[in-house]
Each structure stands twice: as structure tokens, then as C-alpha cells.
Coordinates of C-alpha atoms and ligand atoms in Angstrom, one line a residue:
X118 CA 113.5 12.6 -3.2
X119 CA 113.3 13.7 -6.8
X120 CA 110.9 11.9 -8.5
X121 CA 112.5 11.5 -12.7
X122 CA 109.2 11.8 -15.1
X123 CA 108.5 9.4 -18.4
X124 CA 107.9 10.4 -21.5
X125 CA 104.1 9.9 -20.9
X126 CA 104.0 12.2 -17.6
X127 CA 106.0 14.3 -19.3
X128 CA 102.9 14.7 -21.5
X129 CA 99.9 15.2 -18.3
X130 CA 102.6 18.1 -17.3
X131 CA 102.5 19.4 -20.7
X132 CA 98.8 19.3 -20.7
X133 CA 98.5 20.7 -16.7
X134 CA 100.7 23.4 -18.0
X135 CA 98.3 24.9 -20.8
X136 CA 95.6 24.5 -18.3
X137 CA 97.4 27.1 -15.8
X138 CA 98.8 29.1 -18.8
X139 CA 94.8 29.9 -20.1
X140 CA 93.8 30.5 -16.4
X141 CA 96.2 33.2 -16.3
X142 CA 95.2 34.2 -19.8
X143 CA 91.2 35.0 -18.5
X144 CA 92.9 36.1 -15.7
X145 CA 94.4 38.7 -17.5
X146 CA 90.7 40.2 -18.9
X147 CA 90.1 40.8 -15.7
X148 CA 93.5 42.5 -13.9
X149 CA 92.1 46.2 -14.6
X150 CA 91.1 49.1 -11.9
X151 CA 88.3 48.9 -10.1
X152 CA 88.0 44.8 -10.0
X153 CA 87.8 42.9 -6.5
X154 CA 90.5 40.2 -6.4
X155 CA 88.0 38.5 -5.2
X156 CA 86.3 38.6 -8.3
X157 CA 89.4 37.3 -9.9
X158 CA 89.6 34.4 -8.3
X159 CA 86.2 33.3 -9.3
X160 CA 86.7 33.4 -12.7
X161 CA 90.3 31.7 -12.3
X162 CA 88.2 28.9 -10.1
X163 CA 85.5 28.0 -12.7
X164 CA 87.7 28.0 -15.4
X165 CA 90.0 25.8 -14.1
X166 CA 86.9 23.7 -13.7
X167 CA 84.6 23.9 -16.4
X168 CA 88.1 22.6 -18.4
X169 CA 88.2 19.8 -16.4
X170 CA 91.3 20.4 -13.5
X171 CA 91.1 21.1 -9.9
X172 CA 92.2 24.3 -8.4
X173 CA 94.9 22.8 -6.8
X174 CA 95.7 25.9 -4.2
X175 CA 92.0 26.0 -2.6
X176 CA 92.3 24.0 0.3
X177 CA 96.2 23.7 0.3
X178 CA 96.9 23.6 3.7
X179 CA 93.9 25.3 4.8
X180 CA 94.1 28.2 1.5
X181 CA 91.0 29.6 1.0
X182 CA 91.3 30.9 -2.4
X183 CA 92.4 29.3 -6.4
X184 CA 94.5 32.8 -6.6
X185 CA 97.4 33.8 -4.4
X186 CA 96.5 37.7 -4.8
X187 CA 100.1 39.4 -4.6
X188 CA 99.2 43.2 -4.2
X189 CA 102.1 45.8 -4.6
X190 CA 103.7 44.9 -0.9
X191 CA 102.3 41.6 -1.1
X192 CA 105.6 38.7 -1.6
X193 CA 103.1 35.7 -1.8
X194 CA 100.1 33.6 -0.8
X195 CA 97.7 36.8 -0.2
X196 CA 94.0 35.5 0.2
X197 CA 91.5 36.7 -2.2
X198 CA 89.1 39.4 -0.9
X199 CA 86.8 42.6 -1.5
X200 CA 90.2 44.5 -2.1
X201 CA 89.6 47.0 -5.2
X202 CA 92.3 47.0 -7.5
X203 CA 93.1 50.1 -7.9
X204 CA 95.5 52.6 -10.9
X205 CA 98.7 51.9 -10.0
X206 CA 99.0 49.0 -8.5
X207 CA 100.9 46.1 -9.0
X208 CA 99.0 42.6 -8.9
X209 CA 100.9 39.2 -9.0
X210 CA 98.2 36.5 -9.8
X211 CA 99.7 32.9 -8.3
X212 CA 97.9 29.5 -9.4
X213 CA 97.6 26.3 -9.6
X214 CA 95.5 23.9 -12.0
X215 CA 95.6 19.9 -11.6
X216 CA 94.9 18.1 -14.6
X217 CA 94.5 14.0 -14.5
X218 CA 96.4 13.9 -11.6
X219 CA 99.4 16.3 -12.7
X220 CA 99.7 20.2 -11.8
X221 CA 100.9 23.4 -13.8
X222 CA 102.0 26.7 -11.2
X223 CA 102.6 29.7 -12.8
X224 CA 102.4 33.4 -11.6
X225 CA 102.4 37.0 -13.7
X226 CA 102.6 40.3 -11.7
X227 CA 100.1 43.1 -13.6
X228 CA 100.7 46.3 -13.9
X229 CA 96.7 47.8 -13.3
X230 CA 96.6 51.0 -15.3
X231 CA 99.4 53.6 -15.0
X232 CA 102.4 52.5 -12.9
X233 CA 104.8 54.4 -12.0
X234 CA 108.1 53.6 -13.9
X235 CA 110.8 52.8 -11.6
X236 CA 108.0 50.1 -10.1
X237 CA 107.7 49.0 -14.0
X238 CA 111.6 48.7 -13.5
X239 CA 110.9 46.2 -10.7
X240 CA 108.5 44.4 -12.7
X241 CA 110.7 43.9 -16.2
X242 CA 114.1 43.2 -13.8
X243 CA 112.2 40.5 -12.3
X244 CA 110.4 38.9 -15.5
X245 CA 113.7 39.2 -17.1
X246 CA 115.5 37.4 -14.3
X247 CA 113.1 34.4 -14.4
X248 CA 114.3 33.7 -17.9
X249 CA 117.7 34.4 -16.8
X250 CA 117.3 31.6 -14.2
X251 CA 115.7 29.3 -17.2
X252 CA 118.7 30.1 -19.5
X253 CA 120.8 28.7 -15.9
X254 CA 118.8 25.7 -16.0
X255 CA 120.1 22.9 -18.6
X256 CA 120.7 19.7 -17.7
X257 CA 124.0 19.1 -16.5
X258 CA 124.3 22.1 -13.9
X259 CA 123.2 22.5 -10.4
X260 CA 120.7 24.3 -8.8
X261 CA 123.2 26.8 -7.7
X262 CA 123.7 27.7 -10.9
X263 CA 120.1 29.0 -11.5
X264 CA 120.2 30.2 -8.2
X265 CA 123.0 32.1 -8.8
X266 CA 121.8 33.6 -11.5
X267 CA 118.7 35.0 -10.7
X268 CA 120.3 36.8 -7.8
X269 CA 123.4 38.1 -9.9
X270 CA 121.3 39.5 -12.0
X271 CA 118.6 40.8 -9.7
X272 CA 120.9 42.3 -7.2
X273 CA 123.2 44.0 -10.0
X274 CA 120.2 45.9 -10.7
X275 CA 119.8 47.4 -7.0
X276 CA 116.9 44.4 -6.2
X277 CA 116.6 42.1 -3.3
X278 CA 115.6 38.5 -3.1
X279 CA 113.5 37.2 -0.8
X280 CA 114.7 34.0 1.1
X281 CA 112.0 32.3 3.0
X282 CA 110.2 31.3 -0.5
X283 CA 112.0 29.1 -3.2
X284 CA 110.9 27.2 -6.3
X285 CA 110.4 23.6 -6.2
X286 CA 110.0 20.2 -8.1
X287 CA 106.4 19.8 -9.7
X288 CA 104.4 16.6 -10.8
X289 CA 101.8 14.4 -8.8
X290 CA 102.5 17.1 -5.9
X291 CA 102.4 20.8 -6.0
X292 CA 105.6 21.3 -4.2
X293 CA 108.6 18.5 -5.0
X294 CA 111.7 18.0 -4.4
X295 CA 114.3 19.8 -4.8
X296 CA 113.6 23.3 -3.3
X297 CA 114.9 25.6 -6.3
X298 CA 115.8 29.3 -4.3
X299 CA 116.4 32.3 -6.0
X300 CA 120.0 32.7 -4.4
X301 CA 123.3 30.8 -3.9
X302 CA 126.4 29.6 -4.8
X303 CA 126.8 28.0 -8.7
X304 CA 127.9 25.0 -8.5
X305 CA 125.9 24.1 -5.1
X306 CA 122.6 22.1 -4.7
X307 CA 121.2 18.8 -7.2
X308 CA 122.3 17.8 -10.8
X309 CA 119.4 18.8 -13.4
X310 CA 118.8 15.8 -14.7
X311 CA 116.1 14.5 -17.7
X312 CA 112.6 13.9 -16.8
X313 CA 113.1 16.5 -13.7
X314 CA 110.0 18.9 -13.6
X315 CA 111.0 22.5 -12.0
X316 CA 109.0 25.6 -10.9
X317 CA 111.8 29.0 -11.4
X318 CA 109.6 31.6 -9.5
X319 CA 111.5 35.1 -8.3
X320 CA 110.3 36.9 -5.8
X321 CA 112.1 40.3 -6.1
X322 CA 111.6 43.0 -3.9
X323 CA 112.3 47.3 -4.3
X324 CA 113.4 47.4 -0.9
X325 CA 115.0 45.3 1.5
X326 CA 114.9 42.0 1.3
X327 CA 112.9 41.3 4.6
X328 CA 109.5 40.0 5.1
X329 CA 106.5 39.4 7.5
X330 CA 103.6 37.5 7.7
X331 CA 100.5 38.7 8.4
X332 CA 98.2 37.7 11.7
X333 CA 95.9 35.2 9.2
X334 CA 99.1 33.2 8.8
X335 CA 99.7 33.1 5.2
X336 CA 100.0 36.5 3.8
X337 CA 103.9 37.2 3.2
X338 CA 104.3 41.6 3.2
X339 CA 107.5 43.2 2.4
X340 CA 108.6 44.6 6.0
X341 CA 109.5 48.0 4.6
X342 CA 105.8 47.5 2.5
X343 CA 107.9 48.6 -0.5
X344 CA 106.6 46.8 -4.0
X345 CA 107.4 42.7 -4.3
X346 CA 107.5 41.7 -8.1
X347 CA 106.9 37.7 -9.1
X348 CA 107.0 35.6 -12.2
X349 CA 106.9 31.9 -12.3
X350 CA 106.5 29.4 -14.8
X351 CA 107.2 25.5 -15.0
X352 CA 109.6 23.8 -16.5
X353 CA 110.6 20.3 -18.4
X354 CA 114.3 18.7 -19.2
X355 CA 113.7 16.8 -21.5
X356 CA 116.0 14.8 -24.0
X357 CA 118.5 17.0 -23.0
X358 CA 116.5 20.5 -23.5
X359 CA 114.8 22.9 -21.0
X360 CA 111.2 23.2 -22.2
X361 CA 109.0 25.6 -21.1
X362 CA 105.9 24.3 -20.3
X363 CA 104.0 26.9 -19.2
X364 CA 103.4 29.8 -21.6
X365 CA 102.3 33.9 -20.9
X366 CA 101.4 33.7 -24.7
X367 CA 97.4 34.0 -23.4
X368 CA 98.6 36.9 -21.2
X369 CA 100.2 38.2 -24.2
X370 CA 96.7 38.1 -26.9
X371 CA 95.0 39.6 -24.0
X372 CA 97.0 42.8 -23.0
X373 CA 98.5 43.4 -26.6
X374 CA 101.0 46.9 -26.0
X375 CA 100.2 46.6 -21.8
X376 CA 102.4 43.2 -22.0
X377 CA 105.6 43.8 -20.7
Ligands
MF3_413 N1 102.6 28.9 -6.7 C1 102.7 28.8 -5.3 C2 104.0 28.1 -5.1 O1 104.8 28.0 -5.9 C3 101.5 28.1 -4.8 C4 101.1 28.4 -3.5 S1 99.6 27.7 -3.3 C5 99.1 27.9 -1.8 O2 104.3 27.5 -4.0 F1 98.0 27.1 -1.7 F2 100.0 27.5 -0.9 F3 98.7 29.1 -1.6
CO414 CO1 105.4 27.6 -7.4

């Protein structure tokens, strides 16, 4: 069930969302060679809640960190750890904040020093396909159609899309109603309506499009361990619009010329 938002949730989401969109902004101070992601997910935790929100991913179903720490073969939900970051990697920082009750998800994939540039290729292809897949999303047209999009464009470009891991409704919960995948048929799936909440989050891969999970359960690998790229942000239609409520602006002030 999709669960329509009022004008005054519409605000906690607003507010949820600028609490995610500075996490990822400290987060960004810290996504350099030579840091743990462990580390990472500290800071990400106590600023989360020295501003007042829960990390809403510690715990989730058992998660043991505030940070899904996507490292270069790493799709999604990796667990924080004593990992290094290291030149040339590629680190996709996933979280969570709940704010009075509401939650903002959001997820930027770093380049950590010099990457190589057909890697940086994956990287812009998939940022560029998550605002493709916004652009998709007006109220009106179906789920499909943002599905569609992200793939068309992603697989034009000689990319894969993963399948087991979608976007999804937001609010109260972390994970609504509908289920929002990055591939499928336009004109398929629910009617974007006003007051819907969505969460657009490709996960693109170099390689083949096939996954595996790790023996902890959670941690999602490319199969042929080639790089997995993701951006996510979360979304509000509103009045008719598509407003971005999430923002990389504080990723932005932080990496000045390393943005991409
Ligand atoms: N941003 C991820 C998502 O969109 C959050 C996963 S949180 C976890 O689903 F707790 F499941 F790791
Ligand atoms: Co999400």
C-alpha cells in the first residue's frame, strides 16, 4: 500500500532529507586514502545524532553499521569494518537518518584519490542516470517509465543493472511501497501520484549484471568482482512537481573540483 503524504509530512521529509544530505556532506571530509570505513561510519553515526535523528540502518534487520560501505565490487549493504580505503578505489557511502519520526536515504559513490578513468566512466553514467530516472519521474507516469529510463540509458552506455535491489517508497518506514527497480517496461508498474515519497537509487555495474552475497548474509559483490557504481537520493511530488529532497550540495562544498 502506498501511503499519500500531507503537506505537513511533506515537511518532516523535507527536514529528514537535509539531515541525510549533511551526513553525507561530513561524510565526504572523510572518503580519502588511508581512512578505515569503519571510521566513517562513526562520524556519520554521531552526527546523525548530535542533530537530533536516529541512524535509521543500525539495527535494521540485524545491520550492524549507520553506513552501507559499498567498496569497488561491493553492490550494497557492506558492513563497516577495519578495511583501508585505499587510491583508487571507489566507495559508495549508503545511509539513513530519521528525523521526528520520518527518514531521508541517500547514497554517493567516491572516487578515493586517482581512479582510473573508464571506472570514473561508470561512476558519471550512473550519477547521470539517477537524474535521468528523476527527469522519468513526474506525476502522471508509471514506474515503468523511470524504470525504463534508467536502464535505456545505462545499458546504451555498455552498463548493467542489477535486479535483486530496487528503490522504494519512503516516510514513517525506510522501505515503502511501491518497489521502484531500475529496469522495465514504460508504461508498467503504479501511477506517480501527489504526496508519494520515492527513493531513485541505481545500482550499475562494469560487468555483468550478476551478483552474490557474501557468507555474513548482507554483503551484495558483483560475481565477476568488477566495479558497482550507486547514487540515490529521495524524492517528493508535490503539487504537481518532482522535488528533490535530498541534496549532494554538502558533498559538493566539500570536494570542490573532486565532485563529479
Ligand atoms: N539505502 C538502503 C536502501 O535503500 C538502506 C539499506 S539500510 C540497511 O535500501 F540497513 F538495510 F542496510
Ligand atoms: Co534506498
Amino acid at each position: 500500500m502506498i501511503y499519500i503524504k500531507t503537506p505537513e509530512e511533506m515537511g518532516l521529509m523535507r527536514e529528514a532529507a537535509d539531515l541525510v544530505s549533511r551526513t553525507l556532506g561530513e561524510i565526504a571530509k572523510w572518503a580519502l586514502p588511508g581512512v578505515t570505513t569503519r571510521k566513517i561510519d562513526n562520524i556519520a553515526r554521531e552526527f546523525i545524532l548530535d542533530n537530533g535523528g536516529t541512524p535509521a540502518c543500525l539495527g535494521y534487520g540485524g545491520f550492524p553499521g549507520t553506513v552501507c560501505c559499498e567498496v569497488n565490487d561491493i553492490v550494497v549493504h557492506g558492513f563497516p569494518s577495519g578495511y583501508t580505503l585505499q587510491e583508487g578505489d571507489i566507495f559508495g557511502a549508503d545511509t539513513v537518518a530519521e528525523l521526528n519520526g520520518y527518514h531521508g536515504d541517500m547514497c554517493y559513490t567516491f572516487p578515493i584519490g586517482e581512479v582510473d578513468p573508464a571506472i570514473m566512466r561508470l561512476l558519471t553514467t550512473t550519477k547521470e542516470s539517477l537524474y535521468v530516472g528523476i527527469e522519468a519521474c513526474r506525476p502522471g507516469k508509471r514506474i515503468g517509465d523511470v524504470a525504463n529510463a534508467v536502464q535505456t540509458y545505462c545499458e546504451s552506455r555498455g552498463y548493467s543493472v542489477v535486479r535483486e535491489m530496487c528503490g522504494h517508497g519512503i516516510g514513517r518506514k525506510m522501505h515503502e511501497d511501491p518497489e521502484v527497480p531500475n529496469y522495465g517496461r514504460k508504461g508498467t508498474g503504479a501511477v506517480i501520484r501527489n504526496g508519494m515519497c520515492l527513493c531513485i537509487e541505481p545500482m550499475i555495474n562494469m560487468g555483468s549484471k550478476n551478483i552474490i552475497v557474501d557468507r555474513d548474509g548482507w554483503t551484495c559483490r558483483t560475481r565477476d568482482h568488477k566495479p558497482s557504481a550507486h547514487y540515490e537520493h529521495t524524492l517528493a511530488i508535490i503539487d504537481g512537481h518532482t522535488e528533490v529532497l535530498t541534496t549532494f550540495d554538502y558533498v559538493k562544498d566539500v570536494l570542490g573540483d573532486r565532485f563529479i
